[in-house]
Tab-separated table of C-alpha atoms in Angstrom:
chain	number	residue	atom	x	y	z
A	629	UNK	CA	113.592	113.986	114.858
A	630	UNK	CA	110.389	113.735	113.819
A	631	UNK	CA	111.028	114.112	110.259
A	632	UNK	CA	113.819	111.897	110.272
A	633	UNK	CA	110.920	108.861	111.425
A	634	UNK	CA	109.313	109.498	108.659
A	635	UNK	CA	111.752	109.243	105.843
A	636	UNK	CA	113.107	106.223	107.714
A	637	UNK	CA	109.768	104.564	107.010
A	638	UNK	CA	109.345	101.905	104.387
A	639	UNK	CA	107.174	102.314	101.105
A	640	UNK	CA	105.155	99.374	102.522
A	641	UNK	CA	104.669	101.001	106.168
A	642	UNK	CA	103.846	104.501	104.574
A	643	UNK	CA	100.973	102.437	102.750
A	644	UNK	CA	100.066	100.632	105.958
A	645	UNK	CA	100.004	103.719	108.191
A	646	UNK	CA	97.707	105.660	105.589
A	647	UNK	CA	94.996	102.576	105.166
A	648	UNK	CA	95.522	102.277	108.848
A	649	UNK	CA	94.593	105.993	109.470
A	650	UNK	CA	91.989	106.015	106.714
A	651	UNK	CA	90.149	102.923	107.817
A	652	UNK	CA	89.109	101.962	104.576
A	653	UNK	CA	90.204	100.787	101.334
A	654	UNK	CA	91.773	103.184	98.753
A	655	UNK	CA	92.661	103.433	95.107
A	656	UNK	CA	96.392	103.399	94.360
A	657	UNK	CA	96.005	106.724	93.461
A	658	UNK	CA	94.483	107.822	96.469
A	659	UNK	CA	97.215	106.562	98.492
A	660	UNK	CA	100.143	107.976	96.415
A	661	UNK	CA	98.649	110.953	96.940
A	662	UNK	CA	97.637	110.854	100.717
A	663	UNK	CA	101.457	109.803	101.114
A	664	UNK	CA	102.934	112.555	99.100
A	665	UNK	CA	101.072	114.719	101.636
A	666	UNK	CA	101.890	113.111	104.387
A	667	UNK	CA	105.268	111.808	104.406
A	668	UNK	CA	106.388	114.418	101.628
A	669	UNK	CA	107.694	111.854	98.932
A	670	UNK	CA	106.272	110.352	95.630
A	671	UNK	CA	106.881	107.241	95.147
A	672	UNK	CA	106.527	105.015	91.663
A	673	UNK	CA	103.170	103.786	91.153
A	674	UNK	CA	104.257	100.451	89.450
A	675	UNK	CA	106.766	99.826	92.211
A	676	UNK	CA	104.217	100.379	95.216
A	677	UNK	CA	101.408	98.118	93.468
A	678	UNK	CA	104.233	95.307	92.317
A	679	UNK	CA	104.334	95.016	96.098
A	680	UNK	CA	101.482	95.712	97.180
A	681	UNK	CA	100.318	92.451	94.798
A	682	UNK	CA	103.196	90.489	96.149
A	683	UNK	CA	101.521	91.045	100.349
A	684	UNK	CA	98.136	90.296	99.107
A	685	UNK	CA	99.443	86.836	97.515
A	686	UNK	CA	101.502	86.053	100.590
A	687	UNK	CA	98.549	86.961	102.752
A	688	UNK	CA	100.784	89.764	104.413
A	689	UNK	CA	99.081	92.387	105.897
A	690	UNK	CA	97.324	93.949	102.736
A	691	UNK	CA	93.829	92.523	100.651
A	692	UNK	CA	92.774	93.748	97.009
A	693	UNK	CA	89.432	94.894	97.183
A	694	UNK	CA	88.693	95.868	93.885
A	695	UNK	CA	91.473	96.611	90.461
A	696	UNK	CA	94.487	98.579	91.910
A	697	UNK	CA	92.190	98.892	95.016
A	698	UNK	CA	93.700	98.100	98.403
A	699	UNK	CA	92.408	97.752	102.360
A	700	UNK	CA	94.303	96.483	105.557
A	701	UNK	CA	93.517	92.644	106.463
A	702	UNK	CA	91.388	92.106	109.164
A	703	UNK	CA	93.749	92.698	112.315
A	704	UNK	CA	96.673	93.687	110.323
């Protein structure tokens, strides 16, 4: 079951749940990797930051904090 939650998850709520759990923003990198541990699944680098940019411009959930550099908003 257990595994089954986790592959259900979206790219965006495998990205929120490891900044959530870290506490504290991360490279791209970093998170690809923490997810590929985690969750068991690469994903594409250009695809995850493409949206990633999108969130921060619509103020959803995500902030840049540096280049390719990402933290939860406040409350998010």
């Amino acid at each position: 079951q257990r595994k089954y939650e986790k592959k259900s998850m979206s790219q965006v709520d495998m990205v929120h749940d490891i900044l959530r759990k870290t506490g504290k923003p991360l490279h791209i990198s970093e998170i690809l990797d923490r997810i590929e541990k985690t969750f068991g699944q690469r994903l594409d680098r250009e695809s995850v930051v493409s949206t990633l940019v999108k969130k921060v411009h619509r103020q959803d959930r995500f902030v840049r904090t540096d280049k390719n550099e990402f933290a939860l908003k406040q409350g998010a």
